[in-house]
Tab-separated table of C-alpha atoms and ligand atoms in Angstrom:
chain	number	residue	atom	x	y	z
A	19	MET	CA	31.775	-25.897	13.158
A	20	GLY	CA	28.929	-26.526	10.711
A	21	GLU	CA	27.295	-23.841	8.638
A	22	ARG	CA	26.047	-20.954	10.792
A	23	LYS	CA	22.607	-19.793	9.743
A	24	LEU	CA	20.759	-16.704	10.829
A	25	ALA	CA	16.995	-16.799	11.295
A	26	SER	CA	15.120	-16.620	8.013
A	27	ARG	CA	12.625	-14.113	9.455
A	28	LEU	CA	15.367	-11.521	9.142
A	29	ASP	CA	14.830	-11.575	5.369
A	30	ARG	CA	11.548	-9.807	6.051
A	31	LEU	CA	12.998	-7.087	8.260
A	32	GLY	CA	13.580	-3.684	6.680
A	33	THR	CA	15.396	-0.655	8.049
A	34	GLU	CA	15.597	3.109	7.734
A	35	THR	CA	17.734	3.400	4.635
A	36	ALA	CA	17.902	7.175	5.181
A	37	TYR	CA	20.807	6.414	7.525
A	38	SER	CA	22.886	5.030	4.641
A	39	VAL	CA	22.347	8.315	2.791
A	40	ALA	CA	23.622	10.080	5.908
A	41	ALA	CA	26.710	7.825	5.940
A	42	GLU	CA	27.371	8.548	2.266
A	43	ALA	CA	27.050	12.298	2.837
A	44	ARG	CA	29.392	12.074	5.858
A	45	ALA	CA	31.984	10.209	3.807
A	46	LEU	CA	31.925	12.948	1.153
A	47	ALA	CA	32.134	15.642	3.842
A	48	SER	CA	35.185	13.955	5.357
A	49	LYS	CA	36.901	14.337	1.977
A	50	GLY	CA	36.277	18.076	2.126
A	51	LYS	CA	33.077	18.373	0.049
A	52	THR	CA	30.512	20.900	1.255
A	53	ILE	CA	27.361	18.967	2.080
A	54	TYR	CA	23.889	20.453	2.492
A	55	PRO	CA	22.145	17.872	4.710
A	56	PHE	CA	18.433	17.504	3.977
A	57	HIS	CA	18.345	13.710	4.387
A	58	ILE	CA	17.466	13.026	8.041
A	59	GLY	CA	14.605	14.402	10.084
A	60	ASP	CA	16.747	15.295	13.072
A	61	PHE	CA	17.084	18.711	14.691
A	62	ASP	CA	19.755	21.371	14.767
A	63	ILE	CA	17.616	22.747	17.635
A	64	LYS	CA	18.692	21.617	21.097
A	65	THR	CA	16.460	20.136	23.791
A	66	PRO	CA	15.376	23.160	25.911
A	67	PRO	CA	17.440	23.823	29.069
A	68	HIS	CA	14.594	23.205	31.543
A	69	ILE	CA	14.311	19.593	30.330
A	70	ILE	CA	18.076	19.059	30.410
A	71	GLU	CA	18.234	20.522	33.919
A	72	ALA	CA	15.397	18.234	35.005
A	73	ALA	CA	17.249	15.162	33.707
A	74	LYS	CA	20.398	16.189	35.622
A	75	HIS	CA	18.371	16.822	38.733
A	76	TYR	CA	16.651	13.420	38.597
A	77	LEU	CA	19.959	11.672	37.913
A	78	ASP	CA	21.430	13.334	41.009
A	79	GLU	CA	18.317	12.416	42.927
A	80	GLY	CA	18.909	8.754	42.105
A	81	LYS	CA	16.175	8.059	39.585
A	82	THR	CA	18.456	5.420	38.157
A	83	GLY	CA	16.783	2.144	39.058
A	84	TYR	CA	14.300	-0.182	37.412
A	85	CYS	CA	10.753	1.086	37.463
A	86	ASP	CA	7.262	-0.020	36.488
A	87	ALA	CA	7.164	-1.612	32.989
A	88	ALA	CA	4.185	0.607	32.139
A	89	GLY	CA	6.118	3.742	33.075
A	90	ILE	CA	6.221	5.960	36.151
A	91	PRO	CA	2.695	6.887	37.325
A	92	CYS	CA	3.177	10.678	37.221
A	93	LEU	CA	4.292	10.553	33.575
A	94	ARG	CA	1.426	8.263	32.585
A	95	GLU	CA	-1.007	10.631	34.323
A	96	ALA	CA	0.524	13.658	32.606
A	97	LEU	CA	0.325	11.916	29.228
A	98	ALA	CA	-3.317	10.963	29.801
A	99	GLU	CA	-4.080	14.603	30.655
A	100	GLU	CA	-2.186	15.904	27.620
A	101	ILE	CA	-4.001	13.568	25.230
A	102	THR	CA	-7.377	14.257	26.862
A	103	SER	CA	-6.961	18.009	26.518
A	104	THR	CA	-5.546	18.063	22.976
A	105	ARG	CA	-7.453	15.215	21.305
A	106	GLY	CA	-10.812	15.859	22.960
A	107	VAL	CA	-11.195	12.270	24.190
A	108	THR	CA	-10.803	11.227	27.823
A	109	TYR	CA	-7.951	8.897	28.795
A	110	ASP	CA	-6.611	7.743	32.146
A	111	LYS	CA	-3.188	6.504	33.135
A	112	ASP	CA	-4.060	2.815	32.668
A	113	GLU	CA	-4.509	3.577	28.991
A	114	VAL	CA	-0.890	4.785	28.724
A	115	SER	CA	2.258	2.690	28.295
A	116	VAL	CA	5.547	4.613	28.293
A	117	GLN	CA	7.955	3.565	25.546
A	118	PRO	CA	11.615	4.090	24.649
A	119	GLY	CA	10.604	6.315	21.707
A	120	GLY	CA	7.595	6.416	19.431
A	121	LYS	CA	9.076	3.918	17.005
A	122	SER	CA	8.739	0.982	19.374
A	123	VAL	CA	4.962	1.485	19.489
A	124	ILE	CA	4.690	0.302	15.875
A	125	GLY	CA	6.053	-3.220	16.384
A	126	LYS	CA	4.416	-3.675	19.789
A	127	PHE	CA	0.999	-2.564	18.519
A	128	LEU	CA	1.272	-5.027	15.605
A	129	GLN	CA	2.380	-7.849	17.900
A	130	VAL	CA	-0.719	-7.287	20.012
A	131	CYS	CA	-3.327	-6.580	17.323
A	132	MET	CA	-2.209	-8.438	14.166
A	133	GLU	CA	-2.346	-12.195	13.511
A	134	ASP	CA	-0.155	-13.951	10.916
A	135	GLY	CA	-1.585	-13.347	7.449
A	136	ASP	CA	-3.747	-10.357	8.440
A	137	GLU	CA	-3.787	-7.562	5.904
A	138	VAL	CA	-2.558	-4.205	7.157
A	139	LEU	CA	-3.221	-0.986	5.236
A	140	TYR	CA	-0.386	1.519	5.551
A	141	PRO	CA	0.632	4.719	3.749
A	142	SER	CA	3.203	4.568	0.962
A	143	PRO	CA	5.303	6.583	0.727
A	144	GLY	CA	5.284	6.552	4.514
A	145	TYR	CA	7.464	6.035	7.561
A	146	PRO	CA	9.469	2.955	6.484
A	147	ILE	CA	9.183	1.080	9.760
A	148	TYR	CA	5.488	0.335	9.134
A	149	GLU	CA	6.264	-1.841	6.121
A	150	SER	CA	9.282	-3.395	7.799
A	151	GLN	CA	7.383	-4.405	10.944
A	152	ILE	CA	4.260	-5.661	9.138
A	153	ASN	CA	6.405	-7.969	6.986
A	154	PHE	CA	8.677	-9.026	9.833
A	155	LEU	CA	5.789	-9.903	12.131
A	156	GLY	CA	4.007	-12.004	9.499
A	157	GLY	CA	1.325	-9.621	8.267
A	158	VAL	CA	0.461	-8.799	4.686
A	159	ALA	CA	1.502	-5.241	3.877
A	160	VAL	CA	-1.070	-3.452	1.710
A	161	PRO	CA	0.058	0.071	0.793
A	162	TYR	CA	-2.336	2.956	0.211
A	163	ALA	CA	-1.383	5.815	-2.051
A	164	PHE	CA	-1.474	9.574	-2.330
A	165	LYS	CA	-2.270	11.479	-5.480
A	166	ASP	CA	-0.786	14.564	-7.043
A	167	THR	CA	-3.625	16.877	-8.081
A	168	GLY	CA	-1.360	19.312	-9.913
A	169	ASN	CA	-1.270	21.795	-7.053
A	170	SER	CA	-1.283	19.632	-3.940
A	171	ILE	CA	-0.938	16.124	-2.603
A	172	GLU	CA	-3.998	14.290	-1.361
A	173	LEU	CA	-4.781	10.907	0.090
A	174	ASP	CA	-6.358	8.806	-2.673
A	175	MET	CA	-9.578	8.088	-0.756
A	176	ASP	CA	-11.207	6.308	-3.638
A	177	LYS	CA	-8.408	3.750	-3.859
A	178	PHE	CA	-8.065	3.581	-0.073
A	179	SER	CA	-11.714	2.613	0.409
A	180	LYS	CA	-11.373	-0.197	-2.136
A	181	LEU	CA	-8.406	-1.825	-0.383
A	182	PHE	CA	-10.471	-3.230	2.498
A	183	THR	CA	-11.121	-6.993	2.286
A	184	PRO	CA	-12.374	-9.490	4.890
A	185	GLN	CA	-8.681	-10.100	5.701
A	186	THR	CA	-8.011	-6.430	6.524
A	187	LYS	CA	-7.519	-6.296	10.288
A	188	VAL	CA	-5.353	-3.222	10.846
A	189	VAL	CA	-4.981	0.291	9.419
A	190	ILE	CA	-1.941	2.445	10.074
A	191	PHE	CA	-2.830	6.108	9.777
A	192	ASN	CA	-0.379	8.982	10.065
A	193	ASN	CA	-2.112	12.321	10.072
A	194	TYR	CA	0.522	15.042	9.663
A	195	GLN	CA	2.348	12.650	7.490
A	196	ASN	CA	5.986	11.825	6.899
A	197	PRO	CA	7.079	12.336	4.098
A	198	PHE	CA	4.337	14.465	2.465
A	199	GLY	CA	3.550	16.709	5.452
A	200	TYR	CA	-0.032	15.966	4.476
A	201	ALA	CA	-2.966	16.839	6.796
A	202	SER	CA	-6.350	15.152	6.448
A	203	HIS	CA	-9.225	17.601	6.873
A	204	GLU	CA	-12.147	16.868	9.202
A	205	THR	CA	-14.378	15.330	6.507
A	206	GLU	CA	-11.626	12.984	5.421
A	207	LEU	CA	-10.966	11.957	9.036
A	208	ARG	CA	-14.662	11.160	9.357
A	209	GLU	CA	-14.643	9.082	6.165
A	210	ILE	CA	-11.527	7.141	7.171
A	211	ALA	CA	-12.942	6.507	10.645
A	212	ALA	CA	-16.272	5.327	9.185
A	213	LEU	CA	-14.410	2.819	6.986
A	214	CYS	CA	-12.397	1.573	9.971
A	215	VAL	CA	-15.551	1.105	12.028
A	216	LYS	CA	-17.440	-0.547	9.162
A	217	HIS	CA	-14.625	-3.063	8.594
A	218	ASN	CA	-13.988	-3.448	12.327
A	219	VAL	CA	-10.209	-2.947	12.152
A	220	TRP	CA	-7.605	-1.906	14.686
A	221	VAL	CA	-6.003	1.476	14.017
A	222	LEU	CA	-2.546	2.769	14.815
A	223	SER	CA	-2.783	6.563	14.830
A	224	ASP	CA	0.787	7.778	14.427
A	225	GLU	CA	0.698	11.300	15.865
A	226	ALA	CA	4.433	12.035	15.874
A	227	TYR	CA	3.914	15.492	14.302
A	228	PHE	CA	0.680	16.484	16.079
A	229	ASP	CA	2.302	19.584	17.648
A	230	LEU	CA	3.942	20.684	14.407
A	231	VAL	CA	0.934	21.682	12.329
A	232	PHE	CA	1.339	25.085	10.684
A	233	ASP	CA	-2.275	26.194	10.232
A	234	GLY	CA	-5.343	25.519	12.324
A	235	THR	CA	-5.879	23.213	15.278
A	236	PRO	CA	-4.520	19.665	14.951
A	237	LYS	CA	-7.096	16.891	14.972
A	238	SER	CA	-6.820	13.261	15.987
A	239	ILE	CA	-8.756	10.467	14.357
A	240	VAL	CA	-9.420	9.020	17.831
A	241	ALA	CA	-12.028	11.764	18.331
A	242	GLN	CA	-14.194	10.319	15.546
A	243	PRO	CA	-17.151	8.107	16.551
A	244	GLY	CA	-16.206	4.509	17.290
A	245	MET	CA	-12.476	5.174	17.114
A	246	LYS	CA	-11.240	5.373	20.707
A	247	GLU	CA	-11.932	1.713	21.422
A	248	ARG	CA	-10.077	0.507	18.294
A	249	SER	CA	-7.126	2.937	18.194
A	250	VAL	CA	-3.674	3.140	19.694
A	251	ILE	CA	-1.969	6.530	19.517
A	252	LEU	CA	1.758	6.640	18.847
A	253	TYR	CA	2.977	9.556	20.964
A	254	THR	CA	6.561	10.788	20.941
A	255	PHE	CA	8.598	13.443	22.766
A	256	SER	CA	11.100	13.460	19.874
A	257	LYS	CA	9.625	16.168	17.675
A	258	SER	CA	7.587	18.377	20.020
A	259	PHE	CA	10.356	18.808	22.589
A	260	SER	CA	13.414	18.312	20.312
A	261	MET	CA	14.274	15.103	22.193
A	262	THR	CA	15.018	12.664	19.349
A	263	GLY	CA	18.003	11.025	21.049
A	264	TRP	CA	16.420	10.725	24.490
A	265	ARG	CA	14.144	7.933	23.237
A	266	LEU	CA	10.879	8.669	24.948
A	267	GLY	CA	7.365	8.032	23.691
A	268	ALA	CA	4.147	6.263	24.592
A	269	ALA	CA	1.394	3.971	23.377
A	270	ILE	CA	-2.034	5.274	24.362
A	271	GLY	CA	-5.122	3.171	23.758
A	272	PRO	CA	-7.641	0.648	25.108
A	273	LYS	CA	-6.717	-0.852	28.494
A	274	ASP	CA	-6.583	-4.464	27.261
A	275	VAL	CA	-4.185	-3.544	24.433
A	276	ILE	CA	-2.052	-1.411	26.751
A	277	ALA	CA	-1.835	-4.237	29.329
A	278	GLN	CA	-0.382	-6.511	26.622
A	279	ILE	CA	2.015	-3.800	25.448
A	280	ASN	CA	3.175	-3.472	29.072
A	281	LYS	CA	3.877	-7.194	29.067
A	282	LEU	CA	5.997	-6.740	25.937
A	283	ASN	CA	7.842	-3.891	27.690
A	284	SER	CA	8.745	-6.178	30.562
A	285	ASN	CA	10.007	-8.797	28.106
A	286	GLN	CA	12.014	-6.359	26.028
A	287	GLU	CA	13.454	-3.252	27.694
A	288	ALA	CA	12.038	-3.888	31.213
A	289	CYS	CA	11.296	-0.188	31.492
A	290	THR	CA	12.134	3.071	29.784
A	291	ASN	CA	15.090	4.946	31.372
A	292	HIS	CA	13.989	6.073	34.796
A	293	PHE	CA	15.415	9.621	34.851
A	294	VAL	CA	14.418	10.197	31.208
A	295	GLN	CA	10.807	9.515	32.164
A	296	PHE	CA	11.027	12.134	34.903
A	297	ALA	CA	12.522	14.616	32.417
A	298	GLY	CA	9.582	13.782	30.145
A	299	TYR	CA	7.244	14.625	33.020
A	300	THR	CA	8.891	18.053	33.241
A	301	ALA	CA	8.615	18.443	29.459
A	302	LEU	CA	4.881	17.813	29.583
A	303	THR	CA	4.067	19.906	32.617
A	304	SER	CA	6.363	22.947	32.420
A	305	PRO	CA	4.940	26.129	30.817
A	306	LEU	CA	8.409	26.689	29.344
A	307	SER	CA	7.751	23.775	26.979
A	308	ILE	CA	4.890	25.651	25.313
A	309	VAL	CA	7.277	28.509	24.588
A	310	HIS	CA	9.728	26.005	23.098
A	311	ILE	CA	7.158	24.265	20.886
A	312	ASN	CA	5.870	27.602	19.579
A	313	SER	CA	9.365	28.768	18.782
A	314	VAL	CA	10.237	25.480	17.005
A	315	ARG	CA	7.049	25.766	14.943
A	316	ASP	CA	7.893	29.378	13.997
A	317	THR	CA	11.432	28.410	13.014
A	318	LEU	CA	10.161	25.503	10.922
A	319	LEU	CA	7.546	27.704	9.281
A	320	ARG	CA	10.192	30.210	8.156
A	321	ARG	CA	12.334	27.389	6.798
A	322	ARG	CA	9.394	25.713	5.075
A	323	ASN	CA	8.316	28.891	3.287
A	324	LEU	CA	11.832	29.701	2.121
A	325	LEU	CA	12.577	26.150	1.030
A	326	VAL	CA	9.367	25.759	-0.993
A	327	GLU	CA	9.866	29.144	-2.649
A	328	LYS	CA	13.493	28.456	-3.550
A	329	LEU	CA	12.932	24.867	-4.693
A	330	ASN	CA	10.295	26.108	-7.106
A	331	GLU	CA	12.953	28.335	-8.672
A	332	VAL	CA	15.080	25.283	-9.503
A	333	PRO	CA	14.456	24.181	-13.102
A	334	GLY	CA	12.664	20.831	-13.166
A	335	PHE	CA	11.742	20.856	-9.462
A	336	THR	CA	8.138	21.296	-8.250
A	337	ALA	CA	7.431	21.600	-4.524
A	338	TYR	CA	4.064	21.939	-2.781
A	339	THR	CA	3.737	23.502	0.643
A	340	PRO	CA	3.414	20.881	3.415
A	341	ALA	CA	0.738	21.534	6.058
A	342	ALA	CA	2.719	19.982	8.912
A	343	ALA	CA	5.975	18.323	10.029
A	344	PHE	CA	9.339	19.252	8.504
A	345	TYR	CA	9.558	17.626	5.114
A	346	VAL	CA	9.004	18.825	1.579
A	347	MET	CA	8.379	16.189	-1.076
A	348	VAL	CA	9.595	17.501	-4.394
A	349	ASN	CA	8.367	16.302	-7.760
A	350	VAL	CA	11.566	15.828	-9.779
A	351	THR	CA	10.059	13.948	-12.717
A	352	LYS	CA	11.105	16.756	-15.083
A	353	ALA	CA	14.482	17.289	-13.459
A	354	MET	CA	15.363	13.606	-13.922
A	355	GLU	CA	14.499	13.828	-17.594
A	356	MET	CA	16.557	16.996	-17.951
A	357	VAL	CA	19.713	15.455	-16.481
A	358	GLY	CA	19.228	12.238	-18.448
A	359	VAL	CA	18.291	9.841	-15.648
A	360	LYS	CA	15.557	7.440	-16.618
A	361	ARG	CA	12.268	7.447	-14.759
A	362	GLY	CA	12.328	4.997	-11.855
A	363	ASP	CA	16.052	5.396	-11.227
A	364	LEU	CA	15.753	7.792	-8.301
A	365	GLU	CA	18.916	6.451	-6.722
A	366	SER	CA	21.051	7.553	-9.706
A	367	PHE	CA	19.402	10.971	-9.618
A	368	ARG	CA	20.081	11.300	-5.880
A	369	LYS	CA	23.716	10.332	-6.268
A	370	LYS	CA	24.220	12.623	-9.229
A	371	ILE	CA	22.793	15.652	-7.407
A	372	LEU	CA	24.762	14.821	-4.259
A	373	GLY	CA	28.002	14.439	-6.193
A	374	GLU	CA	27.509	17.575	-8.321
A	375	THR	CA	26.016	19.981	-5.775
A	376	GLY	CA	26.549	18.507	-2.301
A	377	VAL	CA	22.774	18.644	-1.700
A	378	SER	CA	21.828	15.461	0.148
A	379	PHE	CA	18.250	14.191	0.307
A	380	CYS	CA	16.283	10.957	0.466
A	381	THR	CA	14.064	9.736	-2.314
A	382	ARG	CA	10.634	8.179	-2.376
A	383	GLU	CA	12.344	4.786	-2.295
A	384	HIS	CA	13.405	5.381	1.302
A	385	PHE	CA	9.724	5.404	2.335
A	386	GLY	CA	8.460	1.966	1.335
A	387	ALA	CA	8.416	-0.048	-1.851
A	388	PRO	CA	7.115	1.947	-4.849
A	389	LEU	CA	3.566	1.067	-5.909
A	390	ASP	CA	2.557	-0.467	-9.214
A	391	GLY	CA	2.170	2.138	-11.918
A	392	GLU	CA	3.791	4.882	-9.869
A	393	ARG	CA	4.954	7.535	-12.318
A	394	VAL	CA	5.616	10.776	-10.468
A	395	GLN	CA	9.153	10.830	-9.078
A	396	TYR	CA	9.737	12.392	-5.668
A	397	VAL	CA	12.616	13.262	-3.413
A	398	ARG	CA	12.267	14.366	0.207
A	399	PHE	CA	13.928	17.415	1.756
A	400	ALA	CA	13.922	17.414	5.586
A	401	PHE	CA	14.301	20.951	6.963
A	402	SER	CA	14.566	20.269	10.705
A	403	GLY	CA	18.366	20.313	10.692
A	404	VAL	CA	19.178	23.185	8.319
A	405	ASP	CA	19.029	26.942	8.900
A	406	THR	CA	17.891	29.487	6.319
A	407	LYS	CA	21.484	30.124	5.144
A	408	VAL	CA	21.902	26.421	4.300
A	409	ILE	CA	18.545	26.494	2.492
A	410	GLU	CA	19.624	29.554	0.461
A	411	ASP	CA	23.024	28.077	-0.414
A	412	ALA	CA	21.748	24.605	-1.238
A	413	THR	CA	18.934	25.796	-3.477
A	414	ALA	CA	21.301	28.240	-5.224
A	415	ALA	CA	23.681	25.317	-5.927
A	416	LEU	CA	20.789	23.241	-7.253
A	417	LYS	CA	19.545	26.072	-9.441
A	418	THR	CA	22.981	26.711	-10.930
A	419	PHE	CA	23.414	23.013	-11.678
A	420	MET	CA	19.961	22.489	-13.182
A	421	GLN	CA	20.212	25.615	-15.339
A	422	ASN	CA	22.907	23.799	-17.328
A	423	PHE	CA	20.183	21.541	-18.668
A	424	LEU	CA	17.737	24.219	-19.793
A	425	ALA	CA	17.062	24.670	-23.486
A	426	PRO	CA	19.028	27.781	-24.646
A	427	GLU	CA	15.977	30.066	-25.047
A	428	SER	CA	14.835	29.523	-21.454
A	429	LYS	CA	18.203	30.097	-19.801
A	430	CYS	CA	17.099	33.522	-18.655
A	431	PHE	CA	14.830	32.036	-16.187
A	432	ASP	CA	11.959	34.017	-14.721
A	433	ALA	CA	11.575	33.036	-11.077
A	434	THR	CA	8.172	34.675	-10.857
A	435	ASN	CA	6.757	32.130	-13.286
A	436	SER	CA	4.921	29.187	-11.870
A	437	ALA	CA	6.980	26.088	-11.315
A	438	HIS	CA	5.192	24.360	-14.178
A	439	ALA	CA	5.714	27.147	-16.677
A	440	LYS	CA	9.412	27.508	-16.112
A	441	LEU	CA	10.768	25.047	-18.610
A	442	SER	CA	11.083	25.358	-22.347
A	443	GLY	CA	8.100	24.558	-24.521
A	444	ALA	CA	9.956	21.471	-25.707
A	445	PHE	CA	9.822	19.970	-22.240
A	446	GLU	CA	6.220	20.876	-21.708
A	447	ARG	CA	5.229	19.390	-25.035
A	448	ASP	CA	6.983	16.183	-24.096
A	449	GLY	CA	4.313	15.837	-21.412
A	450	LEU	CA	6.869	14.586	-18.941
A	451	LEU	CA	5.286	16.079	-15.890
A	452	VAL	CA	2.837	13.587	-14.573
A	453	SER	CA	0.358	15.212	-12.291
A	454	GLY	CA	-3.349	15.929	-12.536
A	455	GLY	CA	-4.519	13.030	-10.396
A	456	ALA	CA	-1.665	10.625	-11.059
A	457	THR	CA	-1.166	8.228	-8.193
A	458	VAL	CA	2.195	8.615	-6.534
B	516	LIG	N1	6.405	8.159	13.191
B	516	LIG	C1	6.818	8.965	12.220
B	516	LIG	C2	5.865	9.327	11.134
B	516	LIG	C3	8.123	9.465	12.202
B	516	LIG	O1	8.521	10.265	11.218
B	516	LIG	C4	8.996	9.089	13.247
B	516	LIG	C5	10.395	9.548	13.253
B	516	LIG	O2	10.891	10.185	12.377
B	516	LIG	C6	8.506	8.246	14.254
B	516	LIG	C7	7.204	7.783	14.181
B	516	LIG	C8	9.343	7.744	15.387
B	516	LIG	O3	9.950	8.734	16.114
B	516	LIG	P1	10.651	8.394	17.508
B	516	LIG	O4	10.975	6.959	17.555
B	516	LIG	O5	11.856	9.263	17.557
B	516	LIG	O6	9.667	8.741	18.546
């Protein structure tokens, strides 16, 4: 047999490298090391019983055949109603295409709305599948950045607005963002929408964390003027209903786009699992689900507050409070310097902390290629799968380890100090902490 060659397009396909961190942590655990797992955004909270019971019921009832590629009508209707009532924009069932998870919306949306060579603006750091799919499907991936203001993370609107060119055809926007947990306020949503309208681009509004916003009422960019007709919402059951492994989501957008996405469904998976769709219908329509979502949000809020507080007691670590989702991005620029890892080598820092303390996390590098001139160094802690005891133990282990690197005079560490003031004067004078508007 001659040389076997795989398709060259595969060179452009990325993956979720967070799973290799999980494998590494598992391998250490199997050798008896205590691991504190903050790497993957999966839940230790089970799918609520009423949804599980519904799935069993529909299996017994024989909802096990092929069904409509667009999804079962009652689920599409329920989704249209849910989006209409929570986003403040009217949708009907023909604007809904059921998907095997939210993730599949990304590639299908790009296949329908992006031509070869089109520029696509996407957040970086951001959910890694955006970059992977843009490159794989022949687009030009143009990342937009966030900035560290010294006490919070913000979208760098100034830079964002300058990225649009005549070749820009698509914007991927993820309000309630992974990994920063960042929430755009109303004025920013209006500005982003105005830019999208002005440049006449398609928009993917990734709303995976819409139900997990800690303060205030969540807002969708589709409610801004001129947005409904150019936007596709990525909806998922994964986070709101603790259904990550069920693989159920939807694309919601203009009828002509949805009709093409339905055609892709029939070419790819034929349809989403029949009985899972019916369980999703129960998830959306049962009052018990509201109780579940509220209790998940409360649990996550307790974890978030504890984690941010405790991480800020770790020498060299600076954490801001995320507004939504279940991730804390931690500025470890100082910590890397303290342990002697050079800036840019986040992977060595991750491995060192994992090996020394058992605390397992992803780094900025797991969320898209770093941008030119990026100086602040971040790691991401996911707190969806860890209870408060794990948070206490993990942060105590981190603190003990990092205290070894404090200058002698600051070893009696005052936890009430601000995160920035907690290191010795020597470190502060070195000016190693890059914040104050630095692009990340
Ligand atoms: N979008 C974002 C921002 C995410 O973080 C995730 C999963 O973590 C998804 C989409 C996809 O989720 P799923 O495929 O489970 O619906």
